[in-house]
Amino acid sequence: MIRTIQTGLILLMLFIVGAGCINPAPVSSSPAVTVPVEDYRSWTLTVNGTARQVYSLAELRALPATTGHGFAVSTVGIKYGPYICRGVLLTDLLERAGGISQGDQVWISAPDGYLWVFDYDQVQGNGFITFNESLKEIPPPPLRILLAYEFDGSPLTYNDGAPLRVAIISDEKNVVTEGSAWVKWVDSIEVHRKTQ
Amino acid sequence: MRGNLYPVVIAIIIGIFVISSGCTDRPVEKVPVKVVAAGSLLVPLADAEARYEALHPEIDIQVEGHGSIQAIRQVTEINRPFDVVAVADESLIPDLMYCPVQNGEGNYTDWYTTFARNEMVIAYTANSRYHDEITRDNWYHVLSRPDVRVGFSNPMLDAAGYRALLVTMLAGEEYQDWTIFSRVIGDYFDPPLVVENEDDIQTVRLPQVLKPLGNKIAVRDGSVFLMSLLEAGGIDYAFEYRSVAEAQGVPYIILPDTINLGTDQFNQEYHRARVILGFPRFSVIGSERTGMPILYAATIPSTAVRVEEAREFLEFFLSEVQKGGRGWPEPLDTPHEFPWNINTMAAGG
């Protein structure tokens, strides 16, 4: 009897170990993106206007927040979204730094070396190309530029541009905008005056 | 009785073990090979991916498209582990990848191979205004008519965009008409784009924000949007790569070799036009784009995860390019050289 139980247990062990063959470990364990372990306590956003202001993420989150629908498309037609974006309006940040006037430009950049320039009209939400979900061009509804720190109620992931990225938002769902302006990992906003 | 059951119990347990373990018919996990490529290579790469995966079911080719500079930046600045890089401008690989790996050893790469060429054409449709009268000799007259809408990609984002400007500048020399650029493109921006001519080099400097004036010119982020706009009738003509027009199945005007950026023979002529972009979108590369032949190139970064699989796929892809296909760039005549097939590292194709 004991011998039978022992043999049965050994076979059961073999079964359990061998059953691992059903779900072998993936061949590739490399992540799609190298995601550094981030601690955003040392991260800051610098806004250089008439005044120079530096925000921590906590300070940015303490400012009045805006929420809107955002949906981007890459230069080769890959769609990202739709998202419910939450963050601070670019116009609000600029206002706190002295505001901008017709003819001024806003340069938004990130530590990965990416830079995008918005003119005054764009800062007001004008002059963007918009598409429907099928990427057919549609007349643009009212748009706003957001410095977003949340997508769909969660903090941005690194791949999404954490901790802060540009999002072009609308009150309407499924309005797609060109992704080139959606700067990821934003840490600098500069106002370039017309006379510069 | 008990003695008779013992071998039966063992046999049942062994049977369950063998069946449930799945070891007799173990499912094959696919090995991902990640490719980052220029947008104009997505059609041929999709075709090659399907054929390769049919031959190698254990491999999963994963292709991601970007502008050429952005494609390289995925590896060098965003640190994504791509196994193959393929771009639409051969000069970008030595410019952006012959540099030390961040927090690593060696350069991102020390070699590349060129494998195909392309050329700029004027794409249109059966609904384009004056399509029944446009030719390679009068295209600039047709495009300069006020009621004709013309499109090109954003030069800040897409090489085809600044190449459209280069072609239009070179047309001035070709047709001995120095008003072509302003009549077709330059006058329809705010502020106007003006060609400066110094030391026999034509230069146009773009403003930071490229703003078309009225509806004459349409600028879009990439070919996919431009071709969509063309087919929807939003524009009448688009400056595009020949392979993109062919992939889309639209007719196009072939431009003279002296201006189409399509052949090595006229490299010196192409060099006589340049575009200075409005701002350095990427800090790693300057804002000056000089005319040169459109040559495609590929490499395997030193940071690749699947080196052997990447080599095999790259060799397969380039052999497929040699066969050609609809919407594929034209293959080069020169044989491909790979550093793993020759004793010395190849710098260039």
CSV table of N, CA and C in Angstrom, one decimal, chain A residues 1 3-4 7-8 11-12 14-22 24-34 73-78 80 105 107 111-119 121-122 129 131 135-137 158 178-181 185, chain B residues 2 6 9-10 13-14 16-17 20-23 26-27 29-32 34 37-39 42 64-67 70 73 77-81 154 156-157 208-209 211 219-225 228-229 278-284 305-306:
chain,number,residue,atom,x,y,z
A,1,MET,N,0.8,-1.2,0.0
A,1,MET,CA,0.0,0.0,0.0
A,1,MET,C,0.9,1.3,0.0
A,3,ARG,N,3.9,1.5,-0.8
A,3,ARG,CA,4.7,1.5,-2.0
A,3,ARG,C,3.9,2.1,-3.2
A,4,THR,N,2.6,1.7,-3.2
A,4,THR,CA,1.7,2.2,-4.2
A,4,THR,C,1.5,3.7,-4.1
A,7,THR,N,4.7,5.5,-5.2
A,7,THR,CA,4.8,5.6,-6.7
A,7,THR,C,3.9,6.6,-7.3
A,8,GLY,N,2.7,6.6,-6.7
A,8,GLY,CA,1.7,7.5,-7.2
A,8,GLY,C,2.1,8.9,-7.1
A,11,LEU,N,4.8,9.9,-9.6
A,11,LEU,CA,4.2,10.1,-10.9
A,11,LEU,C,3.4,11.4,-10.9
A,12,LEU,N,2.7,11.7,-9.8
A,12,LEU,CA,2.0,13.0,-9.7
A,12,LEU,C,2.9,14.2,-9.8
A,14,LEU,N,5.8,14.2,-11.3
A,14,LEU,CA,6.3,14.2,-12.7
A,14,LEU,C,5.2,14.9,-13.6
A,15,PHE,N,3.9,14.5,-13.3
A,15,PHE,CA,2.8,15.1,-14.1
A,15,PHE,C,2.8,16.6,-13.9
A,16,ILE,N,2.9,17.1,-12.6
A,16,ILE,CA,2.8,18.5,-12.4
A,16,ILE,C,4.0,19.3,-13.1
A,17,VAL,N,5.2,18.7,-13.0
A,17,VAL,CA,6.3,19.4,-13.6
A,17,VAL,C,6.2,19.3,-15.1
A,18,GLY,N,5.8,18.1,-15.6
A,18,GLY,CA,5.7,18.0,-17.1
A,18,GLY,C,4.6,18.9,-17.6
A,19,ALA,N,3.5,19.1,-16.8
A,19,ALA,CA,2.4,19.9,-17.3
A,19,ALA,C,2.8,21.3,-17.7
A,20,GLY,N,4.0,21.7,-17.2
A,20,GLY,CA,4.5,23.1,-17.6
A,20,GLY,C,4.7,23.2,-19.0
A,21,CYS,N,4.8,22.1,-19.8
A,21,CYS,CA,5.0,22.2,-21.2
A,21,CYS,C,3.8,22.8,-21.9
A,22,ILE,N,2.6,22.8,-21.2
A,22,ILE,CA,1.5,23.3,-21.9
A,22,ILE,C,1.6,24.8,-22.1
A,24,PRO,N,4.6,27.0,-22.0
A,24,PRO,CA,6.0,27.3,-21.9
A,24,PRO,C,6.2,28.8,-21.9
A,25,ALA,N,7.3,29.2,-21.3
A,25,ALA,CA,7.6,30.6,-21.2
A,25,ALA,C,7.8,31.2,-22.6
A,26,PRO,N,7.4,32.5,-22.8
A,26,PRO,CA,7.5,33.1,-24.1
A,26,PRO,C,9.0,33.1,-24.5
A,27,VAL,N,9.2,32.9,-25.8
A,27,VAL,CA,10.6,32.9,-26.3
A,27,VAL,C,11.2,34.2,-26.1
A,28,SER,N,10.4,35.3,-26.3
A,28,SER,CA,11.0,36.6,-26.1
A,28,SER,C,10.4,37.2,-24.9
A,29,SER,N,11.3,37.6,-24.0
A,29,SER,CA,10.9,38.3,-22.8
A,29,SER,C,11.2,39.8,-22.9
A,30,SER,N,11.8,40.2,-24.0
A,30,SER,CA,12.1,41.7,-24.1
A,30,SER,C,10.9,42.5,-24.3
A,31,PRO,N,10.8,43.6,-23.5
A,31,PRO,CA,9.6,44.4,-23.6
A,31,PRO,C,9.6,45.2,-24.9
A,32,ALA,N,8.4,45.7,-25.3
A,32,ALA,CA,8.3,46.4,-26.5
A,32,ALA,C,9.1,47.7,-26.4
A,33,VAL,N,9.2,48.3,-25.3
A,33,VAL,CA,9.9,49.5,-25.1
A,33,VAL,C,10.7,49.4,-23.8
A,34,THR,N,11.9,50.0,-23.8
A,34,THR,CA,12.7,50.1,-22.6
A,34,THR,C,12.0,51.1,-21.6
A,73,VAL,N,-3.1,60.6,-34.8
A,73,VAL,CA,-2.6,59.6,-35.9
A,73,VAL,C,-1.2,60.0,-36.3
A,74,SER,N,-0.4,58.9,-36.5
A,74,SER,CA,1.0,59.1,-36.8
A,74,SER,C,1.1,59.5,-38.3
A,75,THR,N,2.4,59.8,-38.7
A,75,THR,CA,2.6,60.2,-40.1
A,75,THR,C,2.3,59.1,-41.0
A,76,VAL,N,2.3,57.8,-40.6
A,76,VAL,CA,2.1,56.7,-41.5
A,76,VAL,C,0.7,56.1,-41.3
A,77,GLY,N,-0.2,56.8,-40.5
A,77,GLY,CA,-1.6,56.5,-40.4
A,77,GLY,C,-1.9,55.6,-39.2
A,78,ILE,N,-1.0,55.4,-38.3
A,78,ILE,CA,-1.4,54.6,-37.1
A,78,ILE,C,-2.1,55.5,-36.1
A,80,TYR,N,-3.7,56.5,-32.4
A,80,TYR,CA,-3.5,56.3,-31.0
A,80,TYR,C,-4.6,56.9,-30.3
A,105,GLN,N,5.3,82.8,-31.0
A,105,GLN,CA,5.3,81.4,-31.1
A,105,GLN,C,5.6,80.7,-29.8
A,107,TRP,N,7.4,77.3,-28.4
A,107,TRP,CA,8.2,76.1,-28.7
A,107,TRP,C,8.1,75.1,-27.5
A,111,PRO,N,13.2,66.2,-23.4
A,111,PRO,CA,14.6,65.8,-23.2
A,111,PRO,C,15.1,64.8,-24.3
A,112,ASP,N,14.2,64.2,-25.0
A,112,ASP,CA,14.7,63.2,-26.1
A,112,ASP,C,15.1,64.0,-27.3
A,113,GLY,N,15.0,65.4,-27.3
A,113,GLY,CA,15.5,66.2,-28.4
A,113,GLY,C,14.4,66.5,-29.4
A,114,TYR,N,13.2,66.2,-29.1
A,114,TYR,CA,12.1,66.5,-30.0
A,114,TYR,C,11.5,67.9,-29.7
A,115,LEU,N,11.3,68.7,-30.7
A,115,LEU,CA,10.8,70.0,-30.6
A,115,LEU,C,9.6,70.2,-31.6
A,116,TRP,N,8.6,70.9,-31.1
A,116,TRP,CA,7.5,71.3,-32.0
A,116,TRP,C,7.1,72.8,-31.8
A,117,VAL,N,6.8,73.5,-32.8
A,117,VAL,CA,6.5,74.9,-32.7
A,117,VAL,C,5.1,75.2,-33.1
A,118,PHE,N,4.4,75.9,-32.2
A,118,PHE,CA,3.0,76.3,-32.4
A,118,PHE,C,3.0,77.8,-32.6
A,119,ASP,N,2.2,78.3,-33.6
A,119,ASP,CA,2.0,79.7,-33.7
A,119,ASP,C,0.8,80.2,-32.9
A,121,ASP,N,-2.1,81.3,-33.6
A,121,ASP,CA,-3.4,80.7,-34.0
A,121,ASP,C,-3.6,79.3,-33.5
A,122,GLN,N,-2.5,78.5,-33.6
A,122,GLN,CA,-2.6,77.1,-33.1
A,122,GLN,C,-2.8,77.1,-31.6
A,129,ILE,N,-5.4,70.2,-38.9
A,129,ILE,CA,-6.1,69.3,-39.8
A,129,ILE,C,-6.8,68.2,-38.9
A,131,PHE,N,-9.5,64.7,-38.7
A,131,PHE,CA,-10.1,63.5,-39.4
A,131,PHE,C,-11.1,62.9,-38.6
A,135,LEU,N,-10.2,58.3,-40.8
A,135,LEU,CA,-9.1,59.2,-41.3
A,135,LEU,C,-9.6,59.9,-42.6
A,136,LYS,N,-10.8,60.2,-42.7
A,136,LYS,CA,-11.3,61.1,-43.7
A,136,LYS,C,-11.3,62.5,-43.1
A,137,GLU,N,-10.9,63.5,-43.9
A,137,GLU,CA,-10.8,64.8,-43.4
A,137,GLU,C,-12.2,65.4,-43.1
A,158,TYR,N,5.1,55.5,-19.5
A,158,TYR,CA,6.3,56.1,-20.1
A,158,TYR,C,6.1,56.1,-21.6
A,178,GLU,N,-3.4,65.3,-36.3
A,178,GLU,CA,-2.1,64.8,-36.7
A,178,GLU,C,-1.2,64.7,-35.4
A,179,GLY,N,-0.5,63.6,-35.3
A,179,GLY,CA,0.2,63.3,-34.1
A,179,GLY,C,1.6,64.1,-33.9
A,180,SER,N,2.0,64.7,-35.0
A,180,SER,CA,3.3,65.4,-34.9
A,180,SER,C,3.4,66.4,-33.8
A,181,ALA,N,2.2,67.0,-33.5
A,181,ALA,CA,2.2,68.1,-32.5
A,181,ALA,C,2.0,67.5,-31.1
A,185,TRP,N,6.8,63.5,-23.3
A,185,TRP,CA,7.8,63.8,-22.3
A,185,TRP,C,8.2,65.3,-22.2
B,2,ARG,N,-5.7,-6.3,-5.7
B,2,ARG,CA,-4.9,-5.1,-5.6
B,2,ARG,C,-3.7,-5.1,-6.5
B,6,TYR,N,-2.5,-2.4,-9.8
B,6,TYR,CA,-1.4,-1.5,-9.7
B,6,TYR,C,-0.8,-1.1,-11.0
B,9,VAL,N,-3.3,1.4,-12.8
B,9,VAL,CA,-3.2,2.8,-12.2
B,9,VAL,C,-2.0,3.5,-12.8
B,10,ILE,N,-0.9,2.8,-12.8
B,10,ILE,CA,0.4,3.5,-13.3
B,10,ILE,C,0.2,3.8,-14.7
B,13,ILE,N,-2.0,6.9,-15.1
B,13,ILE,CA,-1.3,8.1,-14.7
B,13,ILE,C,-0.3,8.6,-15.7
B,14,ILE,N,0.4,7.6,-16.2
B,14,ILE,CA,1.4,7.9,-17.2
B,14,ILE,C,0.7,8.5,-18.5
B,16,ILE,N,-2.2,10.1,-18.6
B,16,ILE,CA,-2.7,11.4,-18.3
B,16,ILE,C,-1.5,12.4,-18.4
B,17,PHE,N,-0.3,12.0,-17.8
B,17,PHE,CA,0.9,12.8,-17.8
B,17,PHE,C,1.3,13.2,-19.2
B,20,SER,N,-1.6,15.4,-20.9
B,20,SER,CA,-1.8,16.8,-20.3
B,20,SER,C,-0.5,17.6,-20.4
B,21,SER,N,0.6,17.0,-20.4
B,21,SER,CA,1.9,17.8,-20.5
B,21,SER,C,2.0,18.5,-21.8
B,22,GLY,N,1.4,18.0,-22.8
B,22,GLY,CA,1.4,18.7,-24.1
B,22,GLY,C,2.8,18.5,-24.8
B,23,CYS,N,3.7,17.8,-24.2
B,23,CYS,CA,5.1,17.7,-24.7
B,23,CYS,C,5.1,16.9,-26.0
B,26,ARG,N,4.0,20.1,-28.7
B,26,ARG,CA,4.2,21.4,-28.0
B,26,ARG,C,4.0,22.5,-29.0
B,27,PRO,N,3.2,23.5,-28.6
B,27,PRO,CA,2.9,24.6,-29.5
B,27,PRO,C,4.2,25.5,-29.6
B,29,GLU,N,6.2,28.8,-29.9
B,29,GLU,CA,6.2,30.2,-29.6
B,29,GLU,C,6.9,30.9,-30.7
B,30,LYS,N,6.3,31.9,-31.3
B,30,LYS,CA,6.9,32.7,-32.4
B,30,LYS,C,8.0,33.6,-31.9
B,31,VAL,N,9.1,33.7,-32.6
B,31,VAL,CA,10.2,34.6,-32.3
B,31,VAL,C,9.9,35.9,-32.9
B,32,PRO,N,9.8,37.0,-32.1
B,32,PRO,CA,9.5,38.3,-32.8
B,32,PRO,C,10.8,38.9,-33.4
B,34,LYS,N,11.7,42.5,-34.8
B,34,LYS,CA,11.1,43.9,-34.8
B,34,LYS,C,11.8,44.8,-35.9
B,37,ALA,N,10.8,51.1,-39.9
B,37,ALA,CA,11.1,51.4,-41.3
B,37,ALA,C,10.4,52.7,-41.8
B,38,ALA,N,10.9,53.3,-42.8
B,38,ALA,CA,10.3,54.4,-43.4
B,38,ALA,C,8.9,54.1,-44.0
B,39,GLY,N,8.0,55.0,-44.0
B,39,GLY,CA,6.6,54.8,-44.4
B,39,GLY,C,6.5,54.2,-45.8
B,42,LEU,N,6.5,50.4,-46.2
B,42,LEU,CA,5.6,49.6,-45.5
B,42,LEU,C,4.9,48.6,-46.4
B,64,GLU,N,7.0,48.4,-37.9
B,64,GLU,CA,6.5,49.7,-37.4
B,64,GLU,C,7.0,50.8,-38.3
B,65,GLY,N,6.1,51.6,-38.8
B,65,GLY,CA,6.5,52.7,-39.7
B,65,GLY,C,6.6,54.0,-39.1
B,66,HIS,N,7.6,54.8,-39.6
B,66,HIS,CA,7.8,56.2,-39.1
B,66,HIS,C,8.4,57.0,-40.3
B,67,GLY,N,8.6,58.3,-40.1
B,67,GLY,CA,9.5,59.0,-41.0
B,67,GLY,C,10.9,58.4,-40.8
B,70,GLN,N,12.7,59.7,-37.6
B,70,GLN,CA,12.0,59.2,-36.4
B,70,GLN,C,12.2,57.7,-36.3
B,73,ARG,N,15.5,57.3,-34.7
B,73,ARG,CA,15.4,57.8,-33.3
B,73,ARG,C,14.8,56.8,-32.3
B,77,GLU,N,17.5,57.2,-29.6
B,77,GLU,CA,17.2,58.1,-28.5
B,77,GLU,C,16.1,57.6,-27.6
B,78,ILE,N,15.2,56.8,-28.2
B,78,ILE,CA,14.1,56.3,-27.4
B,78,ILE,C,14.4,54.9,-26.9
B,79,ASN,N,15.6,54.4,-27.3
B,79,ASN,CA,16.1,53.1,-26.8
B,79,ASN,C,15.2,51.9,-27.0
B,80,ARG,N,14.5,51.8,-28.1
B,80,ARG,CA,13.7,50.7,-28.3
B,80,ARG,C,14.5,49.6,-29.1
B,81,PRO,N,14.3,48.4,-28.7
B,81,PRO,CA,15.2,47.3,-29.2
B,81,PRO,C,14.7,46.8,-30.6
B,154,ASN,N,4.5,67.5,-45.3
B,154,ASN,CA,5.2,68.5,-44.5
B,154,ASN,C,6.7,68.3,-44.5
B,156,MET,N,8.9,69.3,-42.6
B,156,MET,CA,9.4,69.1,-41.3
B,156,MET,C,9.3,67.6,-40.9
B,157,LEU,N,8.4,66.9,-41.5
B,157,LEU,CA,8.1,65.5,-41.0
B,157,LEU,C,8.5,64.4,-42.0
B,208,GLN,N,9.1,78.8,-39.2
B,208,GLN,CA,8.9,77.8,-38.2
B,208,GLN,C,7.6,77.1,-38.4
B,209,VAL,N,6.6,77.8,-38.7
B,209,VAL,CA,5.2,77.2,-39.0
B,209,VAL,C,4.9,77.5,-40.4
B,211,LYS,N,2.5,77.9,-43.2
B,211,LYS,CA,1.1,78.2,-43.3
B,211,LYS,C,0.7,78.5,-44.7
B,219,VAL,N,-0.7,71.0,-47.3
B,219,VAL,CA,0.4,70.3,-46.7
B,219,VAL,C,-0.1,69.3,-45.7
B,220,ARG,N,0.3,68.1,-45.8
B,220,ARG,CA,-0.2,67.1,-44.8
B,220,ARG,C,1.0,66.4,-44.2
B,221,ASP,N,0.7,65.7,-43.1
B,221,ASP,CA,1.8,65.1,-42.3
B,221,ASP,C,2.6,64.0,-43.1
B,222,GLY,N,1.9,63.2,-43.9
B,222,GLY,CA,2.5,62.1,-44.6
B,222,GLY,C,1.8,61.7,-45.8
B,223,SER,N,2.4,60.8,-46.5
B,223,SER,CA,1.9,60.3,-47.8
B,223,SER,C,0.4,59.8,-47.7
B,224,VAL,N,0.2,59.1,-46.6
B,224,VAL,CA,-1.1,58.4,-46.5
B,224,VAL,C,-2.2,59.4,-46.5
B,225,PHE,N,-2.0,60.6,-45.9
B,225,PHE,CA,-3.0,61.6,-45.9
B,225,PHE,C,-3.1,62.4,-47.2
B,228,SER,N,-4.8,60.2,-49.8
B,228,SER,CA,-6.3,60.2,-49.4
B,228,SER,C,-6.9,61.5,-49.9
B,229,LEU,N,-6.3,62.6,-49.7
B,229,LEU,CA,-6.8,63.9,-50.1
B,229,LEU,C,-6.9,63.9,-51.6
B,278,GLY,N,12.4,75.1,-40.8
B,278,GLY,CA,12.1,76.2,-39.9
B,278,GLY,C,12.7,76.0,-38.5
B,279,PHE,N,12.9,74.8,-38.1
B,279,PHE,CA,13.5,74.6,-36.8
B,279,PHE,C,14.0,73.2,-36.7
B,280,PRO,N,15.0,72.9,-35.8
B,280,PRO,CA,15.5,71.5,-35.7
B,280,PRO,C,14.5,70.7,-34.9
B,281,ARG,N,13.6,70.0,-35.6
B,281,ARG,CA,12.6,69.1,-34.9
B,281,ARG,C,13.3,68.1,-34.0
B,282,PHE,N,14.4,67.6,-34.5
B,282,PHE,CA,15.2,66.7,-33.7
B,282,PHE,C,16.6,67.3,-33.4
B,283,SER,N,17.0,67.2,-32.2
B,283,SER,CA,18.2,67.9,-31.9
B,283,SER,C,19.4,67.2,-32.5
B,284,VAL,N,19.2,65.9,-32.8
B,284,VAL,CA,20.4,65.1,-33.3
B,284,VAL,C,20.8,65.4,-34.8
B,305,VAL,N,18.0,42.5,-30.6
B,305,VAL,CA,17.9,41.4,-29.7
B,305,VAL,C,18.0,40.1,-30.5
B,306,ARG,N,17.4,40.1,-31.7
B,306,ARG,CA,17.4,38.8,-32.5
B,306,ARG,C,18.3,39.0,-33.7
